[in-house]
mmCIF file of C-alpha atoms and ligand atoms in Angstrom:
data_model
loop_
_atom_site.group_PDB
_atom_site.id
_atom_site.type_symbol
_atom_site.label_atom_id
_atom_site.label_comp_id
_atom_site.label_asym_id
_atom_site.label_seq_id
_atom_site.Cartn_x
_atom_site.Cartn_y
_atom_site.Cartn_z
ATOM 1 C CA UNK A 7 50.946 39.784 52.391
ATOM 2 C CA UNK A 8 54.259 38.160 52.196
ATOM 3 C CA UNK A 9 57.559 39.863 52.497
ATOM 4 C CA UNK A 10 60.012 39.195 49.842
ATOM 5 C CA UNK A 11 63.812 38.881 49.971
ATOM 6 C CA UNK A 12 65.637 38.851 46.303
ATOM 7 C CA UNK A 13 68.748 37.097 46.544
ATOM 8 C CA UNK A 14 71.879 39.291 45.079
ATOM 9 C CA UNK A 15 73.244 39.327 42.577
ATOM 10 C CA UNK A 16 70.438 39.160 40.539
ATOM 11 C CA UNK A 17 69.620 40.021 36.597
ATOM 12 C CA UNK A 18 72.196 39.044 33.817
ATOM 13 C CA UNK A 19 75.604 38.163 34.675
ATOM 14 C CA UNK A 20 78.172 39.989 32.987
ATOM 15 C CA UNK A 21 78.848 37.201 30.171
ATOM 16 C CA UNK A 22 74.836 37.326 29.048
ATOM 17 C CA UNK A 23 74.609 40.991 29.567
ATOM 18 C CA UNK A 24 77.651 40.606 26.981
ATOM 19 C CA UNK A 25 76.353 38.532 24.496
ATOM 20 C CA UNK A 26 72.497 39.846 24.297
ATOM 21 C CA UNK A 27 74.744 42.905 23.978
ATOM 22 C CA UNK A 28 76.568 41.693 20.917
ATOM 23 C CA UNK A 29 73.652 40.146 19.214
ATOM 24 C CA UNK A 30 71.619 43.136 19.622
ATOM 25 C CA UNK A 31 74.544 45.565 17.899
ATOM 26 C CA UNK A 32 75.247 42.581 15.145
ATOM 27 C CA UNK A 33 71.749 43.151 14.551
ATOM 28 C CA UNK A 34 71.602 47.149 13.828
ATOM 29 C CA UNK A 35 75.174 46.304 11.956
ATOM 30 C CA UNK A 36 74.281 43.412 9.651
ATOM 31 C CA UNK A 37 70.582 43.374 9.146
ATOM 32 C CA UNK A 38 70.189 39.927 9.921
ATOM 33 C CA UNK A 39 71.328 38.562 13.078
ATOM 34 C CA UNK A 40 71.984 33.946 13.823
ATOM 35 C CA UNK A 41 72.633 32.356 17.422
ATOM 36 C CA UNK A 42 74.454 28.863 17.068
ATOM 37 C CA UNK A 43 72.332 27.175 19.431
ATOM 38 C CA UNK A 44 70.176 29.100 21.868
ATOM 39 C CA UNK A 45 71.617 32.322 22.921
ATOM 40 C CA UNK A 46 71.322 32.150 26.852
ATOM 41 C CA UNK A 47 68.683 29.617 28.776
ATOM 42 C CA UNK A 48 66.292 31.426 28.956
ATOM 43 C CA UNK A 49 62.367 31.393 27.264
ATOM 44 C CA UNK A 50 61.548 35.055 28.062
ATOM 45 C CA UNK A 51 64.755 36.130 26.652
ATOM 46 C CA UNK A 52 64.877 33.598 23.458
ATOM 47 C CA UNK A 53 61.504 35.038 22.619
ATOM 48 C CA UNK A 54 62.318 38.754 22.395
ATOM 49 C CA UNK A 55 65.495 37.842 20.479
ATOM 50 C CA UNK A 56 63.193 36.019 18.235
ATOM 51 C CA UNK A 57 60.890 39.006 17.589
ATOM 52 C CA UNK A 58 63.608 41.509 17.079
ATOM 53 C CA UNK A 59 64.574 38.906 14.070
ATOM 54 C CA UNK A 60 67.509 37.450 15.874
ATOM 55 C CA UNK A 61 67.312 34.000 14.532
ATOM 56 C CA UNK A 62 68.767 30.312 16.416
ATOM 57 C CA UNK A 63 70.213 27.489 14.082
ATOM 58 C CA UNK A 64 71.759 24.222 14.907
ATOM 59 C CA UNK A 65 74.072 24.265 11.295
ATOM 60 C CA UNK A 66 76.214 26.395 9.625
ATOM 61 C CA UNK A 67 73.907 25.836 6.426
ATOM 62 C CA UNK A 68 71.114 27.506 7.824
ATOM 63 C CA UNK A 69 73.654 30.948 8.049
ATOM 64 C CA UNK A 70 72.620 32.677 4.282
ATOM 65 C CA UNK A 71 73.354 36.443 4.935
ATOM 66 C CA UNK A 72 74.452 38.560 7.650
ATOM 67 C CA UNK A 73 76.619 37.243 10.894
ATOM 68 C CA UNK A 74 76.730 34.422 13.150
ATOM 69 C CA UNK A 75 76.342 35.325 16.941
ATOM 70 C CA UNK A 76 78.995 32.507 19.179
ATOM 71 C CA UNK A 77 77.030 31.895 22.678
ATOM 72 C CA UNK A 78 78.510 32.430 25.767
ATOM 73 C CA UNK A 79 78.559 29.053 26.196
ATOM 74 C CA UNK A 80 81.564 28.830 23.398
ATOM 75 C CA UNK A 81 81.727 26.918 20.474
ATOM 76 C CA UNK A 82 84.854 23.922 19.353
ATOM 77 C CA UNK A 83 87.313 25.442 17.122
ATOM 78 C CA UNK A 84 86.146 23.572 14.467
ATOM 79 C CA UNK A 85 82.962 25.801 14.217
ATOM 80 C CA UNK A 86 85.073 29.107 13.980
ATOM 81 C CA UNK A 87 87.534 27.588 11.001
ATOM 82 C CA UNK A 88 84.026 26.371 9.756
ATOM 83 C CA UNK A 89 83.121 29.749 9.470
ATOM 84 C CA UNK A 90 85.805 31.235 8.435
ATOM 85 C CA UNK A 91 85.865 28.564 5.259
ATOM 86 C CA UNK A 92 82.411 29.551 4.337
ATOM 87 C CA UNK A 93 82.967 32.888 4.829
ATOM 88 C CA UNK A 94 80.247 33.786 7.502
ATOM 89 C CA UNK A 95 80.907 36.450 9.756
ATOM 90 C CA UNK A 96 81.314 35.433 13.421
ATOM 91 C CA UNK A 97 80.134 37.821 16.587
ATOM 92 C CA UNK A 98 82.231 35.827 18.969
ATOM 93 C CA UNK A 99 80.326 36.313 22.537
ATOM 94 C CA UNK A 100 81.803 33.590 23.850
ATOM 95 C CA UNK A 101 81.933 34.438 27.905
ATOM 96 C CA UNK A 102 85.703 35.250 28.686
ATOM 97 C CA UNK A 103 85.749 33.293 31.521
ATOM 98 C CA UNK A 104 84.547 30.671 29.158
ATOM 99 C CA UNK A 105 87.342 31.184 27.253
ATOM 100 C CA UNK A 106 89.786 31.559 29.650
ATOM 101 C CA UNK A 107 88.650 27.541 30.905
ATOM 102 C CA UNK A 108 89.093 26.719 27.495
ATOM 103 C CA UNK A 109 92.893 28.401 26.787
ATOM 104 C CA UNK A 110 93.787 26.778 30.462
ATOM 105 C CA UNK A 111 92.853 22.899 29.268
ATOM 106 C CA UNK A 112 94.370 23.811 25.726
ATOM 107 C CA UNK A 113 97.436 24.881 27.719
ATOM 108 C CA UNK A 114 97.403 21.796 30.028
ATOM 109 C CA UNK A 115 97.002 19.285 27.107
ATOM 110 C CA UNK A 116 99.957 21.235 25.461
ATOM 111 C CA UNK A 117 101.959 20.620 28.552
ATOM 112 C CA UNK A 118 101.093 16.833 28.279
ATOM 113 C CA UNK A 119 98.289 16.760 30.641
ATOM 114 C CA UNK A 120 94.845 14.237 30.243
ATOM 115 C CA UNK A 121 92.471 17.073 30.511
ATOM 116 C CA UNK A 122 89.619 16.056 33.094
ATOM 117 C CA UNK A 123 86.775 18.331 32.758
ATOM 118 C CA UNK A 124 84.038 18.712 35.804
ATOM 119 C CA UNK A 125 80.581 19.300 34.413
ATOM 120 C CA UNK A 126 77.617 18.027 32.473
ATOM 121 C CA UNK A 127 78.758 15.949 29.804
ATOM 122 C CA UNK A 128 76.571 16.943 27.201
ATOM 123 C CA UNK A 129 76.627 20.893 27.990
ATOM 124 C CA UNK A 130 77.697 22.975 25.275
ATOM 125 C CA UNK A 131 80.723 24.430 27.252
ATOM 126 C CA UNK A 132 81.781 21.641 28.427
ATOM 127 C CA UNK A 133 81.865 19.871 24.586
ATOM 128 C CA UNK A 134 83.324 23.221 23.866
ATOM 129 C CA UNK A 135 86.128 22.633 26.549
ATOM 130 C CA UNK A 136 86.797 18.775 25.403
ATOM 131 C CA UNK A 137 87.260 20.094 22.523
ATOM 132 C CA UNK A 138 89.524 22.801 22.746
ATOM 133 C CA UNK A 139 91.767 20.293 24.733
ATOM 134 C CA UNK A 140 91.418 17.840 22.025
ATOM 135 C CA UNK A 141 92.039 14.094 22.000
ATOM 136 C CA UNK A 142 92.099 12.331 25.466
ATOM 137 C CA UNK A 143 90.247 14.892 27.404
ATOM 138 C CA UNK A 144 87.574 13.551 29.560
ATOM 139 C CA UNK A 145 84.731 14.580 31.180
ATOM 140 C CA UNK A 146 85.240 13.548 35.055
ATOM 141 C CA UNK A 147 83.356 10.449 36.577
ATOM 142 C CA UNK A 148 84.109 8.548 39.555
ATOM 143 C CA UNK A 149 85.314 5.150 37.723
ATOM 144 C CA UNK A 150 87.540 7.647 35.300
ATOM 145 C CA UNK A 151 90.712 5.455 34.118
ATOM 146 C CA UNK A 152 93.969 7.930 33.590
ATOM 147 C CA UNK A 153 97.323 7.615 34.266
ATOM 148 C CA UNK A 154 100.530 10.029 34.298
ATOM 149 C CA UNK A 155 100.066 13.778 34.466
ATOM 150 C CA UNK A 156 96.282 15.174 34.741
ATOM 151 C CA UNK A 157 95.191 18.350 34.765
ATOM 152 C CA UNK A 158 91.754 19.637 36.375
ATOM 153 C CA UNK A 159 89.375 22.096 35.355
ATOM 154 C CA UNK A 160 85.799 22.551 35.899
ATOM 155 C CA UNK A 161 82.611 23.874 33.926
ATOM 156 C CA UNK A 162 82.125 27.759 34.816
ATOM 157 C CA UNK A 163 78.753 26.857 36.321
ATOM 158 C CA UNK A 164 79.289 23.885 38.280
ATOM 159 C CA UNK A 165 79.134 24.209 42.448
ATOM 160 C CA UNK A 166 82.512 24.518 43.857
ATOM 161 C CA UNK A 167 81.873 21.338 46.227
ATOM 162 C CA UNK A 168 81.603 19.185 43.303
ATOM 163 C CA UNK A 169 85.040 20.484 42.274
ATOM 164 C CA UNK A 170 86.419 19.814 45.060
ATOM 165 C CA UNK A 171 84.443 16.203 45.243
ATOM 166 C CA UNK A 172 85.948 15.206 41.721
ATOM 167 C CA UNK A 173 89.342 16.567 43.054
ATOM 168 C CA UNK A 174 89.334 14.316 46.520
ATOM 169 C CA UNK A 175 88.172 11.331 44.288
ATOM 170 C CA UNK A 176 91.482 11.335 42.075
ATOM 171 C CA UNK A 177 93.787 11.861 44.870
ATOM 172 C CA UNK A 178 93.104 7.904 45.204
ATOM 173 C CA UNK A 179 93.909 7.340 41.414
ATOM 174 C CA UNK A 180 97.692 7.929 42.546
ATOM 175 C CA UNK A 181 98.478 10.049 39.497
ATOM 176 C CA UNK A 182 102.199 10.578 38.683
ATOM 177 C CA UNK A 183 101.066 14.725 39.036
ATOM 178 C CA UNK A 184 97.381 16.241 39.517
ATOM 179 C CA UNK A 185 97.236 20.079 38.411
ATOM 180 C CA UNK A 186 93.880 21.794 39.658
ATOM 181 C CA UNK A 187 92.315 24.751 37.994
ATOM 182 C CA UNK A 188 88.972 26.522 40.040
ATOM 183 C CA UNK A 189 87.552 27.615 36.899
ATOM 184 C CA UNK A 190 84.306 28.017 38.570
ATOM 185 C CA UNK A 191 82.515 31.746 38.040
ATOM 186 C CA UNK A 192 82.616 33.801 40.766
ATOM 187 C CA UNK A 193 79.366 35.121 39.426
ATOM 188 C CA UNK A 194 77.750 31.686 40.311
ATOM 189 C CA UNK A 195 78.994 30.877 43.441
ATOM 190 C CA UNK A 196 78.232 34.657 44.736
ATOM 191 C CA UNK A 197 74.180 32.575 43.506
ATOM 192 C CA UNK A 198 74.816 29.937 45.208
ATOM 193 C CA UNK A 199 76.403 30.988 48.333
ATOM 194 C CA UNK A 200 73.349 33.672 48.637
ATOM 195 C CA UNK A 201 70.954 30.715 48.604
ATOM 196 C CA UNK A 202 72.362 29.418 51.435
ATOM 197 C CA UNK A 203 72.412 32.678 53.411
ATOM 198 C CA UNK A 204 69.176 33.679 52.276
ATOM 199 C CA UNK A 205 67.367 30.193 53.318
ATOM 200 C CA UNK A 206 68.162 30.569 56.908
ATOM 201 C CA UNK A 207 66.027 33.953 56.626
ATOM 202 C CA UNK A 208 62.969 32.545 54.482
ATOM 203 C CA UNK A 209 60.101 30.102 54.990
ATOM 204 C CA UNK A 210 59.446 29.159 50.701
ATOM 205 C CA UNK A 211 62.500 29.334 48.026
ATOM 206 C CA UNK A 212 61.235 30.716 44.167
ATOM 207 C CA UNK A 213 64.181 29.670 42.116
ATOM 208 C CA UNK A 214 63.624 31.929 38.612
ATOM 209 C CA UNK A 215 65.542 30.981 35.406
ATOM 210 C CA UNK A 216 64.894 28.658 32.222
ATOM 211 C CA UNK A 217 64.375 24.918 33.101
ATOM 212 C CA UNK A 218 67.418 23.991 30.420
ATOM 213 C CA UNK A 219 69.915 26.391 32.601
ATOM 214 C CA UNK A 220 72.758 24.849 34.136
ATOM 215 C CA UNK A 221 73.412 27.704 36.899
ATOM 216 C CA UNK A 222 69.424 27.593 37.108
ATOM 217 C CA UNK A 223 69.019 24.211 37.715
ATOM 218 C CA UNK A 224 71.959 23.753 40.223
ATOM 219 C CA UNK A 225 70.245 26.756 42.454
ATOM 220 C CA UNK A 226 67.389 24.492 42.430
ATOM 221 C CA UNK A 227 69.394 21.686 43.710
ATOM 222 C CA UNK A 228 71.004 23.750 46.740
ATOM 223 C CA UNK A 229 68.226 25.538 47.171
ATOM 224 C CA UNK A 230 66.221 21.740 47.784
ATOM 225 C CA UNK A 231 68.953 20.740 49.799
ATOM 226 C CA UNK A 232 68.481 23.061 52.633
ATOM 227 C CA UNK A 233 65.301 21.187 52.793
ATOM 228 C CA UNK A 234 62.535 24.292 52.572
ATOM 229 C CA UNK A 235 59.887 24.415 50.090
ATOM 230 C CA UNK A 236 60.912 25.261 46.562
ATOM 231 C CA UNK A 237 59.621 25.859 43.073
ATOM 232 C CA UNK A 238 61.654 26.610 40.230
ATOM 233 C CA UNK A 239 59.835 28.878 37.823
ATOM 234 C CA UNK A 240 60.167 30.672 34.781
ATOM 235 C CA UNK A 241 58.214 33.267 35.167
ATOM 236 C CA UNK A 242 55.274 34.510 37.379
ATOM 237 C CA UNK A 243 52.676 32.799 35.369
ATOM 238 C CA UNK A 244 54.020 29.060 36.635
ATOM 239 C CA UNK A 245 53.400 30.044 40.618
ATOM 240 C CA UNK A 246 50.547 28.227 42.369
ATOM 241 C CA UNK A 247 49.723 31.422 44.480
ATOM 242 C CA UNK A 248 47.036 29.198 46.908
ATOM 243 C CA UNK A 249 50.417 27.604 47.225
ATOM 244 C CA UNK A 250 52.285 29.969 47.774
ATOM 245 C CA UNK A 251 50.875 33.258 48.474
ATOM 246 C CA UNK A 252 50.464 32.132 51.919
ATOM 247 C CA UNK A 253 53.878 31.750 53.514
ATOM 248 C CA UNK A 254 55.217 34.726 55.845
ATOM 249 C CA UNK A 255 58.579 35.373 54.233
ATOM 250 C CA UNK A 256 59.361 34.275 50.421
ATOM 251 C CA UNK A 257 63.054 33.997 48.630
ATOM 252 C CA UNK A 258 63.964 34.689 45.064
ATOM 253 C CA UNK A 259 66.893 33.656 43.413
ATOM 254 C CA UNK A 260 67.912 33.703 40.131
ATOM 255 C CA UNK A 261 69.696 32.249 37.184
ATOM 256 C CA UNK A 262 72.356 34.357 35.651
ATOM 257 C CA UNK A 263 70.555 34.437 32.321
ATOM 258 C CA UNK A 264 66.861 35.483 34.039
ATOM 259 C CA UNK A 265 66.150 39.121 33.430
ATOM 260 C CA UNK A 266 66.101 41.628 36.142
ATOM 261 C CA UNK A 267 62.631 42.481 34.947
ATOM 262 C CA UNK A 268 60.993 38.769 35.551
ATOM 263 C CA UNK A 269 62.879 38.177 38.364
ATOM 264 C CA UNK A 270 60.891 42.049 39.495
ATOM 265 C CA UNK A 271 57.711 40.251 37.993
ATOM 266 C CA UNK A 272 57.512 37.545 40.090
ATOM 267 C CA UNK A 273 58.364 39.411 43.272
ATOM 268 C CA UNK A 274 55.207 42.025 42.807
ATOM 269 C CA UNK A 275 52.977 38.757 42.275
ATOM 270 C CA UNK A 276 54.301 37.054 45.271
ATOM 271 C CA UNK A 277 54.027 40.595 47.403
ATOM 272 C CA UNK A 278 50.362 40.794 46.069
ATOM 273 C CA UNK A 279 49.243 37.558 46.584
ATOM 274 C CA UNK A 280 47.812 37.117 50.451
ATOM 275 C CA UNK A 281 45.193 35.279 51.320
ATOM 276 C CA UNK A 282 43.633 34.411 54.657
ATOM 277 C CA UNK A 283 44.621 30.717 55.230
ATOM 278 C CA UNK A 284 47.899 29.305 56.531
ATOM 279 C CA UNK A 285 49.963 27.286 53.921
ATOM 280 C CA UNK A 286 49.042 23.698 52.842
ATOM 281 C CA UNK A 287 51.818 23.080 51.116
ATOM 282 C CA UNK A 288 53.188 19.327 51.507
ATOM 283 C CA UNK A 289 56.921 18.766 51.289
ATOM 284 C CA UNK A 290 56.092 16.426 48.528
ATOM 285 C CA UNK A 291 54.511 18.932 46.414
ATOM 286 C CA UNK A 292 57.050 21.307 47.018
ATOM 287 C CA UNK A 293 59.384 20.711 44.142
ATOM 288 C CA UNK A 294 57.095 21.542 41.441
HETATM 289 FE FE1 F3S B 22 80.182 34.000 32.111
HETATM 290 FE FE2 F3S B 22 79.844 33.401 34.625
HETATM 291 FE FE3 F3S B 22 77.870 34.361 33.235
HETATM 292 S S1 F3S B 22 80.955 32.226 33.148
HETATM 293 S S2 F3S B 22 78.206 33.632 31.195
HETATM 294 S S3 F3S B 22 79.757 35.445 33.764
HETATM 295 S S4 F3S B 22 77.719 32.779 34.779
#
């Protein structure tokens, strides 16, 4: 039988727990309950929001009664005077640490900065970011063009060394001024740093979380690079247990959107799943 080690934290982070929170209150309070886009990244979740009657649409139109639930993930300004125009009532569970990256590239474009955002172009929080910094802001790349004063921040969920890759990149733009703002979450690098520790300990990584998760995917990603077998699941149902049932010592991690409860799931299949044969797993197969 295999041991298991769960890497901690684990469960919601603080800004889902937050806005499953808020939907779930909007719901008893209004009746009828919309997500803009997807609540959190996450399948199991997204389905029991669906059958408590807690509804995702991509436009405003599709809002007819009740309130309009703002992600985590934040929304552009322009959605909330939207809103406010048509008179829908907002349930703003925007993440504040979210916000707080988006009030410190509003602040720097204010101040005459270019706003250079680290992140995933097209990720909601970072269009959400862009666009609270308005015209000019950019999402970082390494043949970026800027000149003058720029200002720094990065995506709440990308890995600190890519911060700190996009930062040592512009020192050779020769910027008149370069202002850097970690706006990484602690949350997620507390994830990813326990990754690290936790593969020196294991012989097989289980990375848990929705495949569409940012924080999900980059766990993946370090938890590949420390070059142990991996599979990034999200839930129990997706593990190959003639695979995997067979190593000695197993690691979970999880996204910050994967419930506590799947996360628990997986851990009881992986504890009851030994068999009599040494692992066959090839390195090729192991990123499933
Ligand atoms: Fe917020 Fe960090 Fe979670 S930014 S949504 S607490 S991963």
């Amino acid at each position: 039988m295999p041991r298991v080690i769960v890497a901690k934290p684990t469960g919601f982070c603080f800004g889902v727990e937050r806005a499953v929170t808020l939907a779930r209150e909007g719901l008893k309070r209004f009746g009828k309950v919309y997500t803009f886009g997807q609540l959190v990244h996450n399948p199991q979740v997204l389905d029991e929001l669906s059958r408590a009657g807690i509804k995702a649409v991509r436009k405003l139109d599709e809002v007819r009664d009740g309130a309009l639930v703002i992600r985590a993930h934040g929304c552009p300004p322009e959605v909330f005077k939207e809103c406010e125009k048509r008179g829908i009532e907002v349930i703003d569970a925007t993440c504040p640490y979210v916000r707080r990256v988006q009030e410190v590239a509003r602040r720097l474009a204010a101040e005459g900065y270019q706003v250079v955002v680290v992140g995933e172009r097209n990720h909601p929080e970072v269009r959400a970011i862009l666009a609270a910094a308005g015209e000019g802001a950019r999402v970082f790349s390494p043949r970026i063009k800027l000149a003058g004063k720029v200002g720094i921040v990065a995506q709440t969920t990308v890995g600190r060394e890519r911060l700190k890759e996009a930062v040592a990149n512009s020192l050779n733009f020769r910027y008149n001024e370069i202002r850097v703002f970690d706006t990484v979450c602690a949350e997620v690098v507390a994830r990813q740093e326990a990754v690290l520790r936790m593969a020196k300990r294991v012989d097989a990584i289980v990375v848990v979380g929705g495949k569409n998760s940012a924080n999900t995917r980059r766990l993946a990603e370090i938890a590949r690079s420390t070059r142990k077998p991996v599979v990034h699941l999200t839930g129990a149902s997706g593990l190959n247990l003639r695979r995997w049932g067979r190593f000695k010592v197993i690691g979970i991690v999880a996204g910050a959107s994967t419930p506590a409860r799947v996360v628990e799931e997986i851990a009881r299949t992986v504890r009851n799943s030994g068999c009599d044969k040494q692992p066959s797993l090839r390195r090729s197969d192991s990123n499933e």
